[in-house]
Coordinates of C-alpha atoms and ligand atoms in Angstrom, one line a residue:
M1 CA -17.6 6.5 -31.2
K2 CA -14.5 8.6 -31.2
R3 CA -15.3 12.1 -29.9
L4 CA -13.9 15.1 -31.7
S5 CA -11.5 17.4 -29.9
I6 CA -12.8 20.8 -29.0
F7 CA -10.2 22.3 -31.4
T8 CA -11.5 20.2 -34.4
T9 CA -15.1 20.9 -33.5
L10 CA -14.6 24.7 -33.1
F11 CA -12.4 25.0 -36.1
S12 CA -14.8 23.0 -38.3
I13 CA -17.8 25.2 -37.2
F14 CA -15.8 28.4 -37.9
L15 CA -14.7 27.0 -41.2
V16 CA -18.2 26.3 -42.4
I17 CA -19.4 29.7 -41.2
V18 CA -16.5 31.5 -42.9
L19 CA -16.9 29.5 -46.0
L20 CA -20.6 30.1 -46.2
S21 CA -20.4 33.8 -45.5
I22 CA -17.5 34.6 -47.8
G23 CA -18.9 32.3 -50.5
V24 CA -22.4 33.8 -50.3
S25 CA -21.2 37.4 -50.2
A26 CA -18.8 36.8 -53.1
L27 CA -21.6 35.3 -55.1
Y28 CA -24.0 38.1 -54.2
S29 CA -21.3 40.7 -55.1
I30 CA -20.6 39.1 -58.5
T31 CA -24.3 38.8 -59.4
T32 CA -25.1 42.3 -58.3
F33 CA -22.2 43.7 -60.1
K34 CA -23.2 41.8 -63.3
N35 CA -26.7 43.1 -63.1
F36 CA -25.5 46.6 -62.4
I37 CA -23.1 46.6 -65.4
F38 CA -25.9 45.2 -67.7
E39 CA -28.4 47.8 -66.5
V40 CA -25.9 50.6 -66.9
E41 CA -24.9 49.5 -70.4
K42 CA -28.5 49.1 -71.4
D43 CA -29.3 52.6 -70.2
D44 CA -26.3 53.8 -71.9
L45 CA -27.3 52.1 -75.1
M46 CA -30.8 53.6 -74.9
E47 CA -29.3 57.1 -74.3
K48 CA -26.8 56.7 -77.2
T49 CA -29.6 55.6 -79.6
E50 CA -31.7 58.6 -78.7
I51 CA -28.8 61.0 -79.3
L52 CA -27.9 59.3 -82.6
L53 CA -31.5 59.5 -83.7
T54 CA -31.4 63.3 -83.4
L55 CA -28.4 63.3 -85.8
L56 CA -30.3 61.3 -88.5
S57 CA -33.1 62.8 -90.6
V58 CA -35.7 60.9 -92.6
D59 CA -34.2 62.3 -95.8
D60 CA -30.9 60.7 -95.1
L61 CA -32.5 57.3 -95.4
D62 CA -32.4 57.4 -99.2
N63 CA -28.8 58.6 -99.2
S64 CA -26.7 55.5 -98.9
E65 CA -23.5 57.5 -98.7
V66 CA -24.7 59.5 -95.7
L67 CA -25.9 56.4 -94.1
E68 CA -22.6 54.6 -94.7
R69 CA -20.7 57.5 -93.1
F70 CA -23.2 57.6 -90.2
T71 CA -22.8 53.9 -89.4
Q72 CA -19.0 53.9 -90.1
A73 CA -18.6 56.6 -87.5
G74 CA -19.8 54.0 -85.0
S75 CA -17.3 51.3 -86.2
G76 CA -14.3 50.9 -84.0
Q77 CA -16.6 51.7 -81.1
K78 CA -18.1 49.0 -79.0
T79 CA -21.6 49.9 -80.3
R80 CA -22.9 48.4 -83.5
I81 CA -25.2 50.7 -85.5
T82 CA -27.7 49.4 -88.0
I83 CA -30.1 51.6 -90.2
I84 CA -33.2 49.6 -91.3
G85 CA -35.7 50.8 -93.8
A86 CA -39.5 50.9 -93.0
D87 CA -39.8 47.7 -95.1
G88 CA -37.2 45.9 -92.9
V89 CA -34.4 46.0 -95.4
V90 CA -31.1 46.8 -93.8
K91 CA -29.8 50.1 -95.3
S92 CA -26.4 50.2 -93.5
D93 CA -24.6 48.4 -90.7
S94 CA -21.4 49.3 -88.8
M95 CA -20.2 45.7 -88.7
R96 CA -21.6 43.9 -91.8
D97 CA -22.2 44.5 -95.4
H98 CA -25.9 45.5 -95.3
E99 CA -26.6 43.9 -98.7
T100 CA -25.8 40.4 -97.3
M101 CA -28.2 40.9 -94.4
D102 CA -31.7 39.6 -94.3
N103 CA -34.9 41.5 -93.7
H104 CA -35.0 42.8 -90.1
L105 CA -38.7 43.6 -89.9
N106 CA -39.3 40.6 -87.6
R107 CA -36.6 41.5 -85.1
P108 CA -38.3 41.9 -81.7
E109 CA -36.9 45.4 -81.1
V110 CA -38.1 46.5 -84.6
V111 CA -41.5 44.8 -84.0
A112 CA -41.8 46.7 -80.7
N113 CA -41.1 50.0 -82.6
I114 CA -43.8 49.2 -85.1
E115 CA -46.2 48.5 -82.2
D116 CA -45.2 51.9 -80.8
Y117 CA -42.9 51.1 -78.0
S118 CA -39.2 50.4 -77.6
L119 CA -37.6 47.3 -76.2
V120 CA -34.1 46.2 -75.1
V121 CA -33.6 42.7 -76.3
E122 CA -30.8 40.2 -75.6
R123 CA -30.3 37.4 -78.1
Y124 CA -27.9 35.6 -80.3
S125 CA -27.0 37.3 -83.5
D126 CA -26.7 35.1 -86.6
T127 CA -25.1 38.0 -88.4
V128 CA -22.1 38.5 -86.0
K129 CA -22.4 35.1 -84.4
E130 CA -22.5 36.2 -80.8
H131 CA -24.9 37.3 -78.0
M132 CA -25.9 40.9 -78.4
I133 CA -28.1 43.5 -76.6
Y134 CA -30.3 45.3 -79.1
Y135 CA -32.2 48.6 -78.9
S136 CA -33.9 50.4 -81.7
L137 CA -36.0 53.6 -82.2
P138 CA -38.2 54.5 -85.2
L139 CA -37.4 57.4 -87.7
R140 CA -40.7 59.1 -88.3
D141 CA -42.1 62.0 -90.4
E142 CA -45.6 63.4 -90.3
V143 CA -46.9 60.4 -92.2
G144 CA -45.4 57.6 -90.1
I145 CA -42.4 55.3 -89.6
K146 CA -39.8 55.7 -92.3
G147 CA -37.1 53.5 -90.9
F148 CA -35.4 52.3 -87.8
L149 CA -32.1 53.2 -86.0
R150 CA -30.9 50.1 -84.2
T151 CA -27.9 49.9 -81.8
A152 CA -26.4 46.9 -80.2
I153 CA -23.6 46.0 -77.8
S154 CA -21.8 42.7 -77.4
V155 CA -22.8 40.6 -74.3
E156 CA -19.4 38.9 -74.4
A157 CA -17.6 42.3 -74.0
L158 CA -19.8 43.0 -71.0
N159 CA -19.2 39.5 -69.7
Q160 CA -15.4 40.1 -70.0
R161 CA -15.7 43.2 -67.8
V162 CA -17.8 41.3 -65.3
N163 CA -15.3 38.4 -65.4
S164 CA -12.4 40.7 -64.6
V165 CA -14.3 42.0 -61.6
T166 CA -15.3 38.5 -60.6
V167 CA -11.6 37.4 -60.6
T168 CA -10.8 40.4 -58.3
I169 CA -13.8 39.5 -56.0
V170 CA -12.6 35.8 -56.0
I171 CA -9.0 36.8 -55.1
I172 CA -10.2 39.1 -52.4
S173 CA -12.5 36.4 -51.1
I174 CA -9.7 33.9 -51.1
I175 CA -7.4 36.3 -49.2
L176 CA -10.3 37.0 -46.8
F177 CA -10.9 33.3 -46.4
I178 CA -7.2 32.6 -45.6
L179 CA -7.1 35.5 -43.1
S180 CA -10.3 34.2 -41.5
L181 CA -8.9 30.8 -41.5
V182 CA -5.8 32.0 -39.6
I183 CA -8.0 34.0 -37.2
C184 CA -10.3 30.9 -36.7
Y185 CA -7.3 28.7 -36.1
M186 CA -6.0 31.1 -33.5
V187 CA -9.3 31.5 -31.8
S188 CA -10.0 27.8 -31.8
M189 CA -6.4 27.1 -30.6
N190 CA -6.7 29.7 -27.8
F191 CA -10.0 28.4 -26.7
S192 CA -9.0 24.7 -26.9
S193 CA -5.7 25.4 -25.1
F194 CA -7.8 27.2 -22.4
I195 CA -10.1 24.2 -22.1
N196 CA -7.1 21.9 -22.1
S197 CA -5.4 23.9 -19.3
I198 CA -8.6 23.6 -17.3
K199 CA -8.6 19.9 -18.0
R200 CA -5.0 19.6 -17.0
V201 CA -5.4 21.6 -13.8
A202 CA -8.6 19.6 -12.9
G203 CA -6.5 16.5 -13.4
Y204 CA -3.9 17.8 -11.0
F205 CA -6.7 18.6 -8.5
A206 CA -8.0 15.1 -8.9
K207 CA -4.6 13.7 -8.0
G208 CA -4.4 16.0 -5.0
E209 CA -1.8 18.4 -6.4
F210 CA -2.9 21.9 -5.9
N211 CA 0.3 23.8 -6.7
N212 CA -0.7 24.1 -10.4
I213 CA -3.2 26.9 -11.0
L214 CA -4.6 28.6 -14.1
V215 CA -3.2 31.9 -15.3
E216 CA -6.1 34.4 -15.0
K217 CA -5.9 36.0 -18.5
G218 CA -8.0 36.4 -21.6
P219 CA -11.6 37.7 -21.9
R220 CA -13.6 38.6 -18.8
E221 CA -15.6 35.4 -18.7
L222 CA -12.6 33.1 -19.2
S223 CA -10.4 34.9 -16.6
S224 CA -13.3 34.8 -14.1
L225 CA -13.7 31.1 -14.9
S226 CA -10.0 30.6 -14.2
R227 CA -10.3 32.6 -11.0
S228 CA -13.3 30.4 -9.9
I229 CA -11.4 27.2 -10.7
N230 CA -8.3 28.4 -8.8
S231 CA -10.4 29.3 -5.8
M232 CA -12.2 26.0 -6.1
G233 CA -8.8 24.3 -6.0
L234 CA -7.7 26.3 -3.0
S235 CA -10.9 25.4 -1.1
L236 CA -10.6 21.8 -2.2
R237 CA -7.0 21.8 -0.9
D238 CA -8.1 23.3 2.4
R239 CA -10.9 20.7 2.7
I240 CA -8.7 17.8 1.8
S241 CA -6.0 19.0 4.2
T242 CA -8.6 19.2 6.9
I243 CA -9.9 15.7 6.1
V244 CA -6.3 14.4 5.9
K245 CA -5.5 16.0 9.3
Q246 CA -8.6 14.6 10.8
K247 CA -7.9 11.2 9.3
N248 CA -4.3 11.3 10.5
R249 CA -5.4 12.4 14.0
Y250 CA -7.9 9.6 14.0
K251 CA -5.4 7.1 12.6
S252 CA -2.6 8.1 15.0
M253 CA -5.1 7.8 17.9
L254 CA -6.1 4.4 16.7
E255 CA -2.5 3.3 16.2
S256 CA -1.3 4.5 19.5
M257 CA -4.1 2.8 21.4
V258 CA -2.9 -0.2 23.4
E259 CA -6.3 -1.7 23.2
P260 CA -7.0 -3.8 20.2
V261 CA -9.7 -2.0 18.0
I262 CA -11.5 -3.5 15.0
R263 CA -14.3 -2.0 12.9
V264 CA -16.4 -4.5 10.9
D265 CA -19.3 -3.9 8.5
L266 CA -22.7 -5.5 8.8
N267 CA -21.5 -8.7 7.2
L268 CA -18.7 -8.9 9.8
I269 CA -16.0 -8.1 7.3
I270 CA -13.1 -6.2 8.8
E271 CA -12.9 -2.6 7.5
E272 CA -10.3 -1.3 9.9
I273 CA -7.9 -2.8 12.5
N274 CA -5.3 -1.1 14.6
P275 CA -1.7 -2.4 15.2
S276 CA -2.5 -3.7 18.7
A277 CA -5.3 -5.9 17.3
E278 CA -3.0 -7.0 14.4
E279 CA -0.4 -8.0 17.0
F280 CA -2.9 -9.7 19.3
F281 CA -4.4 -11.8 16.5
N282 CA -1.0 -12.3 14.9
V283 CA -1.8 -10.9 11.4
T284 CA 0.5 -8.9 9.2
H285 CA 0.0 -5.1 8.9
G286 CA -3.0 -4.5 6.7
G287 CA -3.5 -8.2 6.1
A288 CA -6.8 -8.5 8.0
V289 CA -8.7 -5.8 6.1
G290 CA -11.4 -7.3 3.8
K291 CA -11.3 -10.6 5.7
S292 CA -14.0 -12.0 7.9
L293 CA -13.9 -11.4 11.6
L294 CA -14.2 -15.1 12.2
D295 CA -11.2 -15.9 10.0
I296 CA -9.0 -13.4 11.8
T297 CA -10.0 -14.0 15.4
G298 CA -11.1 -17.6 15.2
S299 CA -13.7 -16.9 17.8
R300 CA -17.3 -18.0 17.2
D301 CA -18.2 -16.4 20.6
L302 CA -17.0 -13.0 19.3
N303 CA -18.9 -13.5 16.1
D304 CA -22.1 -14.3 18.0
I305 CA -21.7 -11.2 20.2
V306 CA -21.2 -8.9 17.2
T307 CA -24.2 -10.5 15.3
G308 CA -26.3 -10.0 18.5
S309 CA -25.3 -6.4 18.7
I310 CA -26.2 -5.8 15.0
N311 CA -29.6 -7.6 15.4
S312 CA -30.5 -5.8 18.6
S313 CA -28.9 -2.5 17.6
L314 CA -27.6 -2.3 21.2
D315 CA -24.0 -1.8 22.4
S316 CA -22.7 -4.6 24.6
E317 CA -19.8 -5.6 26.8
N318 CA -18.7 -9.2 27.2
I319 CA -15.6 -11.1 28.1
V320 CA -14.3 -13.6 25.5
V321 CA -11.6 -16.2 26.0
F322 CA -9.3 -16.7 23.1
Q323 CA -7.3 -19.9 22.8
S324 CA -4.1 -19.6 20.9
S325 CA -0.6 -20.5 22.1
H326 CA -1.9 -19.4 25.5
E327 CA -5.3 -18.5 27.0
S328 CA -6.2 -14.8 26.7
H329 CA -9.2 -13.0 28.2
L330 CA -10.5 -10.0 26.4
Q331 CA -13.2 -7.7 27.5
I332 CA -15.1 -6.7 24.3
H333 CA -17.0 -3.4 24.0
S334 CA -19.1 -3.5 20.9
S335 CA -20.7 -0.3 19.7
I336 CA -23.1 0.0 16.8
L337 CA -21.9 2.5 14.1
F338 CA -24.3 4.6 12.1
D339 CA -23.8 6.4 8.8
G340 CA -24.7 10.1 8.1
E341 CA -28.3 9.1 7.3
G342 CA -28.7 7.2 10.6
N343 CA -28.6 3.7 9.1
K344 CA -26.5 1.0 10.8
S345 CA -23.2 0.8 9.0
G346 CA -21.1 -1.5 11.2
V347 CA -19.7 -2.3 14.6
L348 CA -16.7 -0.9 16.5
L349 CA -15.0 -3.4 18.8
V350 CA -12.7 -2.1 21.5
M351 CA -11.0 -4.8 23.3
N352 CA -9.4 -4.7 26.7
D353 CA -6.8 -7.4 27.4
L354 CA -7.6 -8.8 30.8
T355 CA -5.2 -11.7 30.6
E356 CA -2.7 -10.1 32.9
H357 CA -5.4 -8.9 35.2
V358 CA -6.9 -12.5 35.3
R359 CA -3.4 -13.9 35.9
L360 CA -2.8 -11.5 38.8
E361 CA -6.2 -12.3 40.2
E362 CA -5.4 -16.0 40.1
M363 CA -2.0 -15.3 41.6
R364 CA -3.6 -13.3 44.3
K365 CA -6.1 -16.1 45.0
E366 CA -3.4 -18.6 45.0
F367 CA -1.2 -16.5 47.3
V368 CA -4.1 -16.0 49.7
A369 CA -4.7 -19.7 49.7
N370 CA -1.0 -20.4 50.2
V371 CA -0.8 -17.8 53.1
S372 CA -3.9 -19.3 54.7
H373 CA -2.5 -22.8 54.3
E374 CA 0.9 -21.7 55.8
L375 CA -0.8 -19.9 58.7
R376 CA -3.2 -22.7 59.3
T377 CA -0.5 -25.3 60.3
P378 CA 1.0 -23.3 63.2
T379 CA -2.4 -21.9 64.3
T380 CA -4.0 -25.3 64.3
A381 CA -1.1 -26.7 66.2
I382 CA -1.2 -23.8 68.7
Q383 CA -4.9 -24.2 69.1
G384 CA -4.6 -28.0 69.7
Y385 CA -1.9 -27.7 72.3
I386 CA -3.7 -24.9 74.2
E387 CA -6.9 -27.1 74.2
T388 CA -4.9 -30.0 75.6
L389 CA -3.4 -27.8 78.2
M390 CA -6.9 -26.4 79.1
N391 CA -8.8 -29.7 79.2
N392 CA -6.2 -32.1 80.6
D393 CA -4.0 -32.3 83.6
V394 CA -0.4 -32.3 82.3
N395 CA 2.7 -32.9 84.4
E396 CA 5.6 -30.4 84.4
D397 CA 7.6 -32.3 81.8
Q398 CA 4.7 -32.4 79.5
F399 CA 3.9 -28.8 80.2
K400 CA 7.5 -27.8 79.3
K401 CA 7.4 -29.8 76.2
F402 CA 4.0 -28.3 75.1
M403 CA 5.3 -24.8 75.8
G404 CA 8.4 -25.5 73.7
V405 CA 6.2 -26.7 70.8
L406 CA 3.9 -23.6 71.3
Y407 CA 7.0 -21.4 71.2
N408 CA 8.3 -23.0 68.0
H409 CA 4.9 -22.6 66.2
S410 CA 4.5 -19.0 67.4
N411 CA 8.0 -18.3 66.1
R412 CA 7.0 -19.8 62.8
L413 CA 4.0 -17.6 62.7
N414 CA 6.2 -14.6 63.4
S415 CA 8.6 -15.6 60.7
I416 CA 5.9 -16.0 58.1
I417 CA 4.4 -12.6 59.0
D418 CA 7.8 -11.0 59.0
D419 CA 8.6 -12.4 55.5
L420 CA 5.1 -11.4 54.2
L421 CA 5.7 -7.8 55.5
V422 CA 9.1 -7.8 53.8
L423 CA 7.6 -9.0 50.6
A424 CA 4.8 -6.4 50.8
G425 CA 7.5 -3.7 51.4
L426 CA 9.2 -4.8 48.2
E427 CA 6.1 -4.3 46.1
K428 CA 6.9 -0.6 45.9
S429 CA 8.3 0.7 42.6
S430 CA 12.0 0.2 42.1
D431 CA 12.5 4.0 41.8
S432 CA 11.6 4.5 45.4
F433 CA 14.7 2.7 46.6
V434 CA 17.9 4.6 47.0
F435 CA 21.1 2.8 46.0
E436 CA 24.7 3.4 47.2
L437 CA 28.1 2.3 46.0
F438 CA 30.0 0.5 48.7
P439 CA 32.6 -2.3 49.1
V440 CA 30.9 -5.7 48.7
I441 CA 33.0 -7.0 51.6
D442 CA 31.0 -4.7 54.0
L443 CA 27.9 -6.4 53.0
I444 CA 29.4 -9.9 53.5
S445 CA 30.7 -9.0 56.9
S446 CA 27.3 -7.8 58.2
V447 CA 25.7 -11.0 56.9
I448 CA 28.4 -13.2 58.5
N449 CA 27.9 -11.4 61.8
V450 CA 24.2 -12.4 61.7
I451 CA 24.7 -16.0 60.6
H452 CA 27.9 -16.8 62.4
D453 CA 26.2 -18.3 65.5
K454 CA 23.8 -20.5 63.5
A455 CA 26.8 -21.8 61.4
E456 CA 28.8 -22.5 64.4
K457 CA 25.9 -24.6 65.9
K458 CA 26.2 -26.9 62.8
S459 CA 30.0 -26.7 62.8
I460 CA 29.8 -25.1 59.3
T461 CA 32.8 -23.1 58.1
L462 CA 32.0 -19.8 56.4
K463 CA 34.7 -19.0 53.9
V464 CA 34.9 -15.6 52.1
D465 CA 36.6 -15.4 48.7
S466 CA 36.5 -11.7 47.9
S467 CA 38.5 -8.5 47.4
E468 CA 38.3 -5.3 49.2
R469 CA 38.4 -3.6 45.8
H470 CA 35.1 -5.2 44.7
L471 CA 32.3 -2.7 44.9
V472 CA 28.6 -3.0 44.6
Y473 CA 25.9 -0.5 43.7
A474 CA 23.0 -1.5 45.8
H475 CA 20.4 -0.8 48.4
P476 CA 22.3 -1.6 51.6
I477 CA 19.4 -3.1 53.6
L478 CA 17.8 -5.0 50.7
S479 CA 21.0 -6.4 49.5
E480 CA 21.9 -7.6 53.0
Q481 CA 18.4 -9.2 53.3
A482 CA 19.0 -11.1 50.0
L483 CA 22.5 -12.3 50.9
T484 CA 21.3 -13.2 54.4
N485 CA 18.6 -15.4 53.0
L486 CA 21.0 -17.2 50.7
V487 CA 23.6 -17.8 53.4
T488 CA 20.9 -18.8 55.9
N489 CA 19.7 -21.4 53.4
A490 CA 23.2 -22.6 52.7
V491 CA 23.6 -23.1 56.5
K492 CA 20.1 -24.6 56.8
Y493 CA 20.5 -27.1 54.0
G494 CA 24.2 -27.7 54.2
G495 CA 25.3 -30.7 56.1
E496 CA 26.9 -30.7 59.6
G497 CA 30.5 -29.7 59.4
S498 CA 30.3 -28.6 55.8
T499 CA 31.7 -25.4 54.3
V500 CA 29.9 -22.4 52.8
I501 CA 31.8 -20.2 50.5
I502 CA 30.8 -16.6 49.8
R503 CA 32.6 -15.5 46.6
T504 CA 32.5 -12.2 44.8
L505 CA 33.3 -11.6 41.1
Q506 CA 33.7 -8.2 39.6
G507 CA 33.0 -8.0 35.9
R508 CA 32.9 -5.2 33.3
Y509 CA 29.1 -4.7 33.7
G510 CA 28.5 -5.6 37.3
T511 CA 29.3 -7.6 40.5
T512 CA 28.2 -11.1 41.3
I513 CA 28.0 -12.6 44.8
E514 CA 28.0 -16.4 44.9
V515 CA 27.0 -18.5 47.9
E516 CA 28.2 -22.1 47.5
D517 CA 27.3 -25.0 49.8
N518 CA 28.0 -28.7 49.5
G519 CA 24.6 -29.7 51.1
C520 CA 21.7 -31.7 49.7
G521 CA 21.4 -29.7 46.5
I522 CA 18.2 -29.2 44.6
P523 CA 16.8 -31.7 42.1
L524 CA 16.7 -30.4 38.5
D525 CA 12.9 -30.6 38.1
H526 CA 12.5 -28.2 41.1
Q527 CA 15.0 -25.6 40.0
E528 CA 12.8 -23.6 37.7
Q529 CA 10.2 -23.0 40.4
I530 CA 12.5 -22.6 43.4
F531 CA 12.2 -18.8 43.5
E532 CA 8.4 -18.9 43.6
R533 CA 6.5 -17.9 46.8
F534 CA 6.0 -20.8 49.2
Y535 CA 7.7 -23.2 46.9
R536 CA 9.7 -25.8 48.8
V537 CA 11.5 -29.0 47.7
D538 CA 10.8 -30.8 50.9
R539 CA 8.0 -29.2 52.9
A540 CA 8.7 -31.1 56.1
R541 CA 12.4 -30.4 56.1
S542 CA 11.9 -26.7 55.4
R543 CA 9.4 -26.5 58.3
D544 CA 11.8 -28.3 60.6
Q545 CA 14.4 -25.8 59.7
G546 CA 12.0 -23.0 60.5
G547 CA 11.6 -22.1 56.8
T548 CA 8.7 -20.1 55.4
G549 CA 9.1 -20.8 51.7
L550 CA 9.3 -17.1 51.1
G551 CA 13.1 -16.5 51.4
L552 CA 14.1 -17.1 47.8
S553 CA 11.1 -15.1 46.5
I554 CA 12.3 -12.2 48.6
V555 CA 15.8 -12.6 47.0
K556 CA 14.3 -12.7 43.5
R557 CA 12.3 -9.5 44.1
V558 CA 15.2 -7.7 45.7
M559 CA 17.4 -8.5 42.6
N560 CA 14.6 -7.4 40.3
I561 CA 14.5 -4.1 42.2
H562 CA 18.3 -3.8 41.5
G563 CA 17.8 -4.5 37.8
G564 CA 19.9 -7.6 38.3
D565 CA 19.1 -11.3 38.8
A566 CA 19.2 -14.2 41.1
K567 CA 20.3 -17.6 39.7
L568 CA 20.9 -21.2 40.8
K569 CA 23.3 -23.9 39.8
S570 CA 22.7 -27.1 41.7
E571 CA 23.2 -30.8 41.6
E572 CA 21.2 -33.1 43.8
G573 CA 23.3 -34.5 46.6
K574 CA 26.3 -32.4 45.8
G575 CA 25.4 -28.9 46.7
S576 CA 24.2 -25.6 45.3
V577 CA 25.6 -22.3 44.1
F578 CA 23.2 -19.3 44.3
S579 CA 24.3 -16.1 42.7
L580 CA 23.3 -12.5 42.9
Y581 CA 24.1 -10.3 40.0
F582 CA 24.2 -6.5 40.6
P583 CA 24.6 -4.5 37.4
G584 CA 26.8 -1.4 37.3
K585 CA 30.1 -0.1 35.9
Y586 CA 32.7 0.4 38.6
H587 CA 35.8 1.2 36.5
Ligands
ADP1 P1 12.6 -21.8 53.1 O1 12.2 -20.8 54.1 O2 11.8 -23.0 53.0 O3 14.0 -22.1 53.1 P2 13.2 -20.5 50.7 O4 12.4 -19.7 49.8 O5 14.4 -19.8 51.3 O6 12.3 -21.1 51.8 O7 13.7 -21.8 50.0 C1 12.8 -22.5 49.2 C2 13.2 -23.9 49.2 O8 14.4 -24.1 48.4 C3 13.5 -24.5 50.4 O9 12.4 -25.0 51.1 C4 14.5 -25.7 50.0 O10 13.7 -26.8 49.7 C5 15.2 -25.1 48.9 N1 16.5 -24.6 49.2 C6 16.8 -23.3 49.3 N2 18.2 -23.1 49.5 C7 18.7 -24.4 49.4 C8 20.0 -24.8 49.5 N3 21.1 -24.0 49.8 N4 20.2 -26.2 49.4 C9 19.2 -27.0 49.2 N5 17.9 -26.6 49.1 C10 17.7 -25.3 49.2

């Protein structure tokens, strides 16, 4: 059903009230006025009759001339005068010829006089053909009633007077009604516009706009209602801004967390998820909300953990392995959430990505295994030779040979330990190394000084292709270590009588040092792993050359510290070019 507007309702009610009150009072006024006029006229008629009676004597009743004059004195007046004889015969009348009139003895007013009282009677007159009010008094002498003096006034004349007043009352009522209508319209309009302004402002409040407030005007109750609504809006605004601030704080906290965080309801439907979790599970922003945990994570284990937490109402901590493009290990803290009434409402999952930690742990294990393995070879050999020396008689030649082998193995042990110490030293943060700008040729010269003898032993020519203007911004000791390792390798793996070229290239964004040899080269399938710790193409050959398998990994780490890189270009059997790139603008 269509509901009426407050204006229509109010205006209709006012209209009915105004209509009823003005109508009833107009009706009442008209009726009262009519009654009043009739009563006054009747009294007046009675009074007039009594006065006229004093002017008429019984003797006059037989004098038709006197009677004629008496009644004619009343003609032209609004009062009709009739003289009736004791026998009911009309002797004179101010309005009619008395001879044509019938006997009046049966007229109620005359009957009343005969019965000794007087009566005002209203009835239709056959004589004058209209409604009249009659009154009559008897003319007496000592003997009894000798005749009657009757007066009458026209009801129509009275009604005409009443009607003219009725018209005035109706006109006044209509004017009053129109005025009331205007007032009702204005009052209804005012009230409905006030209610509408409350409705409008409440609508703004509902939309979270609190700048529109009500004007505090009008009657006391309405202005105090406006004030209450305005202060309600202000407190609502404060509360909402507090809630929004809290929500934003909570949201920014959640969004800035590196740990993936997910909140699910008791049916394992995702209610909230932070960007880290979205990134981890590879879902678009906001795309996971409303979906099931299993759909998004694809992990049944995680589902079982959360279901277990919900069933037991206990928080838990587990490690779950996720298989996607790669294997990830997540530590999951699941905490039960409760609503304000203490009922379980969901579960909060905070995840800690342990993948890197697990990878480092595996690398550490692998490294320890590698180190142990590398150390075992020389220590086992040393142990074996010493046992032989202790348990057997050996001649001088054998003794010298054994001592030589022992010397080589202990040297090897030393080299491994030295390289490990260098590597450990390089694990510090890059910021703790101080770099200098110096000519790259200085670096090359120091390296050649160290390697020169070894190269000569293998008749290897060390060629330098560089300019004194080429500069490098580097850590002097670390960069020398890296270049030494490369040139040492070039000499180690370069053939007898070959040439090793040390070349420098100065570019816009940095300096590159290349070490080129034409030795055995490195097969393509080994090139990717060549910079890893203990990685060697040919273990036996490396060992023979006194290699540790750590040299290139030291080079790689040194270049990382410099923010640069170490690269390899090699072709099996033809030779290798190792390059060191030091970033920096030198122009
Ligand atoms: P190593 O102490 O064994 O030389 P490195 O880390 O310096 O250890 O080198 C790793 C491996 O890379 C070596 O064992 C060798 O097989 C290969 N290699 C390094 N430099 C060269 C080179 N210039 N020519 C051929 N092979 C090389």
